[in-house]
Coordinates of C-alpha atoms in Angstrom, one line a residue:
M16 CA -22.7 -14.4 -6.2
A17 CA -21.6 -11.5 -8.4
Q18 CA -18.3 -11.7 -10.1
T19 CA -15.6 -9.6 -8.4
T20 CA -14.2 -6.8 -10.5
I21 CA -10.4 -7.0 -10.4
Q22 CA -8.7 -3.6 -10.1
Y23 CA -5.1 -2.9 -11.1
A24 CA -2.6 -0.5 -9.7
V25 CA 1.1 0.4 -10.3
S26 CA 3.9 1.6 -8.1
L27 CA 5.0 5.2 -8.2
P28 CA 8.7 5.7 -9.3
Q29 CA 10.2 6.0 -5.8
Q30 CA 13.6 4.5 -6.1
V31 CA 15.7 7.5 -6.9
A32 CA 19.4 7.9 -6.4
D33 CA 20.8 11.1 -5.1
G34 CA 20.4 14.0 -7.6
T35 CA 18.7 11.9 -10.3
F36 CA 15.0 12.8 -9.8
D37 CA 13.4 14.0 -13.0
P38 CA 10.2 16.0 -12.3
G39 CA 9.1 16.0 -15.9
A40 CA 9.4 12.3 -16.3
F41 CA 7.6 11.7 -13.1
R42 CA 4.7 14.0 -14.2
D43 CA 4.5 12.1 -17.5
Y44 CA 4.4 8.8 -15.8
V45 CA 1.6 9.5 -13.3
R46 CA -0.5 11.3 -16.0
R47 CA -0.1 8.4 -18.3
T48 CA -1.0 6.0 -15.5
E49 CA -4.2 8.0 -15.0
E50 CA -4.9 8.1 -18.7
L51 CA -4.6 4.3 -19.0
G52 CA -7.3 3.9 -16.4
F53 CA -5.3 2.3 -13.5
H54 CA -7.2 2.3 -10.2
S55 CA -4.3 3.7 -8.2
A56 CA -0.6 4.3 -7.8
W57 CA 1.3 3.3 -4.7
T58 CA 4.4 4.1 -2.6
R59 CA 6.0 2.3 0.3
E60 CA 7.9 3.5 3.3
A61 CA 11.6 2.5 3.4
T62 CA 13.3 4.8 5.9
L63 CA 16.3 2.4 6.2
A64 CA 16.6 0.3 3.1
P65 CA 19.2 -1.4 0.8
V66 CA 18.0 0.8 -2.1
P67 CA 17.5 4.5 -2.4
A68 CA 13.8 5.5 -1.8
L69 CA 12.0 8.8 -1.6
G70 CA 9.5 9.4 1.3
P71 CA 5.9 8.2 0.6
I72 CA 4.0 11.3 1.8
E73 CA 6.1 13.6 -0.4
V74 CA 5.9 11.3 -3.4
M75 CA 2.1 11.0 -3.1
T76 CA 1.8 14.8 -2.7
Y77 CA 3.7 15.4 -5.9
A78 CA 1.6 12.8 -7.7
A79 CA -1.6 14.3 -6.4
A80 CA -0.6 17.7 -7.8
C81 CA 0.1 16.1 -11.3
T82 CA -3.2 14.2 -11.5
E83 CA -7.0 14.6 -11.1
R84 CA -8.6 11.2 -10.7
L85 CA -5.8 8.7 -9.9
R86 CA -6.0 7.3 -6.4
L87 CA -2.8 7.3 -4.4
G88 CA -1.7 4.9 -1.7
C89 CA 1.1 3.8 0.6
A90 CA 1.6 0.1 1.4
V91 CA 2.7 0.6 4.1
F92 CA 3.6 3.4 6.5
V93 CA 5.6 1.9 9.3
S94 CA 3.3 3.8 11.6
T95 CA 5.1 2.9 14.9
L96 CA 8.0 5.2 13.7
H97 CA 5.6 8.2 13.6
S98 CA 3.8 10.3 16.0
P99 CA 0.1 9.3 15.4
L100 CA -0.9 13.0 15.6
H101 CA 1.6 14.1 13.0
L102 CA 0.9 11.3 10.7
A103 CA -2.9 11.8 11.0
K104 CA -2.4 15.5 10.2
S105 CA -0.3 14.7 7.1
I106 CA -2.8 12.1 5.8
A107 CA -5.8 14.4 6.5
T108 CA -4.1 17.3 4.7
L109 CA -3.1 15.2 1.7
D110 CA -6.6 13.7 1.5
Q111 CA -8.0 17.2 1.4
L112 CA -5.5 18.4 -1.2
S113 CA -6.3 15.4 -3.4
L114 CA -10.0 15.7 -2.9
G115 CA -10.3 12.3 -1.3
R116 CA -8.0 10.1 -3.4
L117 CA -5.9 8.5 -0.6
E118 CA -5.5 4.8 0.4
V119 CA -3.4 4.3 3.5
G120 CA -1.6 1.2 4.7
F121 CA -0.1 0.7 8.2
G122 CA 2.5 -1.8 9.3
L123 CA 4.1 -2.7 12.6
G124 CA 7.7 -2.8 11.5
G125 CA 10.3 -4.7 13.6
K126 CA 12.0 -4.3 16.9
D127 CA 15.4 -3.4 15.3
L128 CA 13.8 -0.5 13.3
A129 CA 12.0 0.7 16.4
T130 CA 15.2 0.7 18.4
A131 CA 16.9 2.7 15.6
A132 CA 14.2 5.3 15.8
G133 CA 14.5 5.5 19.6
I134 CA 11.2 3.8 20.3
P135 CA 11.2 1.1 23.0
A136 CA 10.6 -2.4 21.5
D137 CA 8.5 -3.3 24.5
G138 CA 4.8 -3.1 23.8
L139 CA 5.3 -2.4 20.1
V140 CA 2.0 -4.1 19.0
T141 CA 0.0 -2.1 21.6
R142 CA 1.8 1.1 20.4
F143 CA 0.8 0.2 16.8
T144 CA -2.9 -0.5 17.5
E145 CA -3.2 2.5 19.8
G146 CA -1.7 4.7 17.1
V147 CA -4.2 3.5 14.5
Q148 CA -7.1 4.0 16.9
L149 CA -5.8 7.5 17.8
M150 CA -5.5 8.4 14.1
K151 CA -9.1 7.3 13.5
A152 CA -10.2 9.4 16.4
C153 CA -8.4 12.4 14.9
W154 CA -10.3 11.9 11.6
T155 CA -13.7 11.2 13.0
E156 CA -14.3 12.9 16.4
S157 CA -15.1 16.5 16.9
K158 CA -13.4 16.4 20.4
I159 CA -10.7 13.8 20.9
D160 CA -10.6 12.2 24.3
F161 CA -8.2 9.3 24.0
T162 CA -6.5 7.4 26.8
G163 CA -4.2 4.5 26.2
R164 CA -1.0 2.9 27.4
F165 CA 1.2 5.1 25.2
F166 CA -1.0 8.0 24.1
R167 CA -3.3 10.4 26.0
V168 CA -4.8 13.1 23.9
Q169 CA -7.5 15.7 24.4
G170 CA -8.3 18.2 21.8
A171 CA -9.5 18.4 18.2
M172 CA -8.0 18.1 14.7
E173 CA -9.4 20.0 11.8
P174 CA -9.9 19.7 9.0
K175 CA -10.8 16.0 9.0
T176 CA -10.1 13.8 6.1
Y177 CA -12.0 14.6 2.9
Q178 CA -13.2 10.9 2.7
K179 CA -15.7 10.0 5.4
P180 CA -15.2 8.5 7.9
H181 CA -11.6 8.3 6.7
P182 CA -9.5 7.0 3.8
P183 CA -9.5 3.2 3.3
I184 CA -7.1 1.6 5.7
W185 CA -5.0 -1.4 4.7
M186 CA -2.8 -3.7 6.8
G187 CA -0.5 -6.6 5.9
G188 CA 1.5 -9.2 7.6
H189 CA 2.0 -12.9 7.2
R190 CA 1.4 -14.3 10.7
P191 CA -2.1 -15.1 11.9
A192 CA -1.9 -12.4 14.6
A193 CA -1.1 -9.7 12.0
I194 CA -4.0 -10.9 9.9
R195 CA -6.4 -10.8 12.9
R196 CA -5.2 -7.2 13.5
A197 CA -6.1 -6.3 9.9
V198 CA -9.6 -7.8 10.2
R199 CA -10.1 -6.0 13.5
H200 CA -8.7 -2.5 12.6
A201 CA -8.6 -2.2 8.8
D202 CA -10.7 -2.1 5.7
G203 CA -8.5 -4.4 3.7
F204 CA -5.6 -6.8 3.7
V205 CA -2.6 -6.4 1.4
G206 CA -0.2 -9.3 0.7
A207 CA 3.5 -8.4 0.6
G208 CA 5.4 -8.4 -2.6
G209 CA 7.9 -10.8 -0.9
A210 CA 5.2 -13.5 -0.4
T211 CA 4.8 -16.2 -3.0
T212 CA 1.4 -16.7 -4.6
A213 CA 1.0 -19.9 -2.6
A214 CA 1.8 -18.1 0.7
F215 CA -0.7 -15.4 -0.3
A216 CA -3.4 -17.9 -1.0
E217 CA -2.9 -19.3 2.5
Q218 CA -3.1 -15.8 4.0
V219 CA -6.4 -15.2 2.1
R220 CA -7.8 -18.3 3.6
T221 CA -6.8 -17.0 7.1
V222 CA -8.4 -13.6 6.3
R223 CA -11.7 -15.2 5.3
A224 CA -11.7 -17.4 8.5
E225 CA -11.0 -14.4 10.7
L226 CA -13.7 -12.4 8.9
A227 CA -16.2 -15.2 9.6
A228 CA -15.1 -15.4 13.2
A229 CA -15.5 -11.7 13.7
G230 CA -18.9 -11.6 12.0
R231 CA -17.7 -9.3 9.2
H232 CA -19.1 -9.6 5.8
P233 CA -16.3 -10.3 3.2
D234 CA -17.8 -7.9 0.7
G235 CA -16.9 -5.0 3.0
F236 CA -13.2 -6.1 3.3
R237 CA -10.9 -5.8 0.3
I238 CA -7.9 -8.1 -0.5
A239 CA -4.9 -6.9 -2.4
K240 CA -1.4 -8.2 -3.4
R241 CA 1.8 -6.4 -4.4
V242 CA 3.2 -8.3 -7.4
Y243 CA 6.7 -7.6 -8.7
I244 CA 6.5 -7.8 -12.5
S245 CA 8.9 -7.7 -15.4
V246 CA 7.2 -8.0 -18.9
G247 CA 9.8 -9.3 -21.3
D248 CA 13.3 -9.7 -19.7
A249 CA 12.9 -11.5 -16.5
S250 CA 16.6 -11.1 -15.5
R251 CA 16.1 -7.3 -15.0
I252 CA 14.1 -7.8 -11.9
E253 CA 15.8 -10.9 -10.5
G254 CA 18.9 -9.1 -9.2
P255 CA 17.0 -6.4 -7.2
L256 CA 14.7 -9.0 -5.7
R257 CA 17.6 -11.3 -4.7
H258 CA 19.2 -8.3 -3.1
M259 CA 16.0 -7.5 -1.2
Y260 CA 14.6 -11.0 -0.4
G261 CA 17.3 -13.5 -1.2
T262 CA 15.2 -15.0 -4.0
A263 CA 13.4 -13.9 -7.2
D264 CA 10.8 -16.6 -7.0
V265 CA 8.2 -14.0 -5.9
A266 CA 8.2 -12.3 -9.3
V267 CA 5.8 -12.6 -12.2
A268 CA 8.2 -12.2 -15.1
G269 CA 9.1 -13.2 -18.7
P270 CA 7.1 -13.1 -21.9
P271 CA 3.6 -11.5 -21.7
Q272 CA 1.9 -14.9 -21.6
N273 CA 4.0 -15.9 -18.6
C274 CA 2.9 -12.7 -16.8
V275 CA -0.8 -13.3 -17.7
R276 CA -0.6 -16.8 -16.3
G277 CA 1.1 -15.6 -13.1
L278 CA -1.5 -12.9 -12.5
R279 CA -4.3 -15.3 -13.1
E280 CA -2.9 -17.4 -10.3
V281 CA -2.8 -14.3 -8.0
I282 CA -6.4 -13.6 -8.9
A283 CA -7.4 -17.2 -8.2
A284 CA -5.7 -16.9 -4.8
G285 CA -8.1 -14.1 -3.9
A286 CA -6.6 -10.8 -5.0
E287 CA -9.2 -8.1 -5.8
L288 CA -6.6 -5.3 -6.2
I289 CA -3.2 -6.1 -7.8
L290 CA -0.4 -3.6 -7.2
L291 CA 2.0 -4.1 -10.1
D292 CA 5.6 -3.1 -9.1
S293 CA 8.1 -3.2 -12.0
M294 CA 11.0 -1.6 -10.1
F295 CA 12.8 -0.6 -13.3
D296 CA 12.1 1.1 -16.6
E297 CA 8.7 2.1 -15.2
P298 CA 7.4 4.0 -18.3
E299 CA 8.2 1.1 -20.6
Q300 CA 6.8 -1.5 -18.3
L301 CA 3.6 0.6 -17.7
E302 CA 2.9 0.5 -21.5
R303 CA 3.7 -3.2 -21.8
I304 CA 1.5 -4.1 -18.8
A305 CA -1.4 -2.0 -20.2
T306 CA -1.2 -3.2 -23.8
E307 CA 0.2 -6.8 -23.6
V308 CA -0.9 -8.2 -20.2
L309 CA -4.0 -6.6 -18.8
P310 CA -6.2 -7.1 -22.0
E311 CA -5.7 -10.8 -21.6
L312 CA -7.1 -10.8 -18.1

């Protein structure tokens, strides 16, 4: 069996307090990310969150305009909060504008978030899967004829996505049912940043079992993991993580050799794409990751 090539990505600077966005610094960061050879740079959707966060489509659009080769992703859109038609149009447009550099992740969200958005919590899983199926139809079918429980659409959407049949689709989740949905509807599984490496390893085992049960070849299905990282001072990332998750145990942090060891464990658990999320001092962390950590892997 050929050795898997591990790819590395970083997060886009998205946590921006009111009135503090620096366009020049953002441009410098994404251009340097591209120059250093990272596979991609990623956002997340956090409409209601304990920290300030810019919207993913807008951040990816800005990043696309600043770069030429860097792939751009969102892990994940909470797609149940969106009209599938409008989200499909936005993604197709940005894939065209970036000349096919998008990666898109979709997540279910929770009942509380759905209620806050005015969406009935009943049938949320069906709404989610129908929405993904409808978006695929928008991107691939010359004439859409879709009938589901929540969506009935006839018409056409042009232009399609630049990538054919559509950008790579990622899904996450920690429960077996969510992993089955990823195997059924997506091109890859992305482990959450809030999952420990041990929990991620168990998720990967479930992914592989579900792929075998579905008759899908594992080479056609990618596995990724968001990893919170702090090269050097581990304390800088502990506070934000405790605020978000109640624990900092999910981080890879400390001296470079600690980070190398932690990432080797993530790779051993099955990650083929590692999304490195530093959460603070992104330009400095970018350089330290590229020069002090990745060469040892």
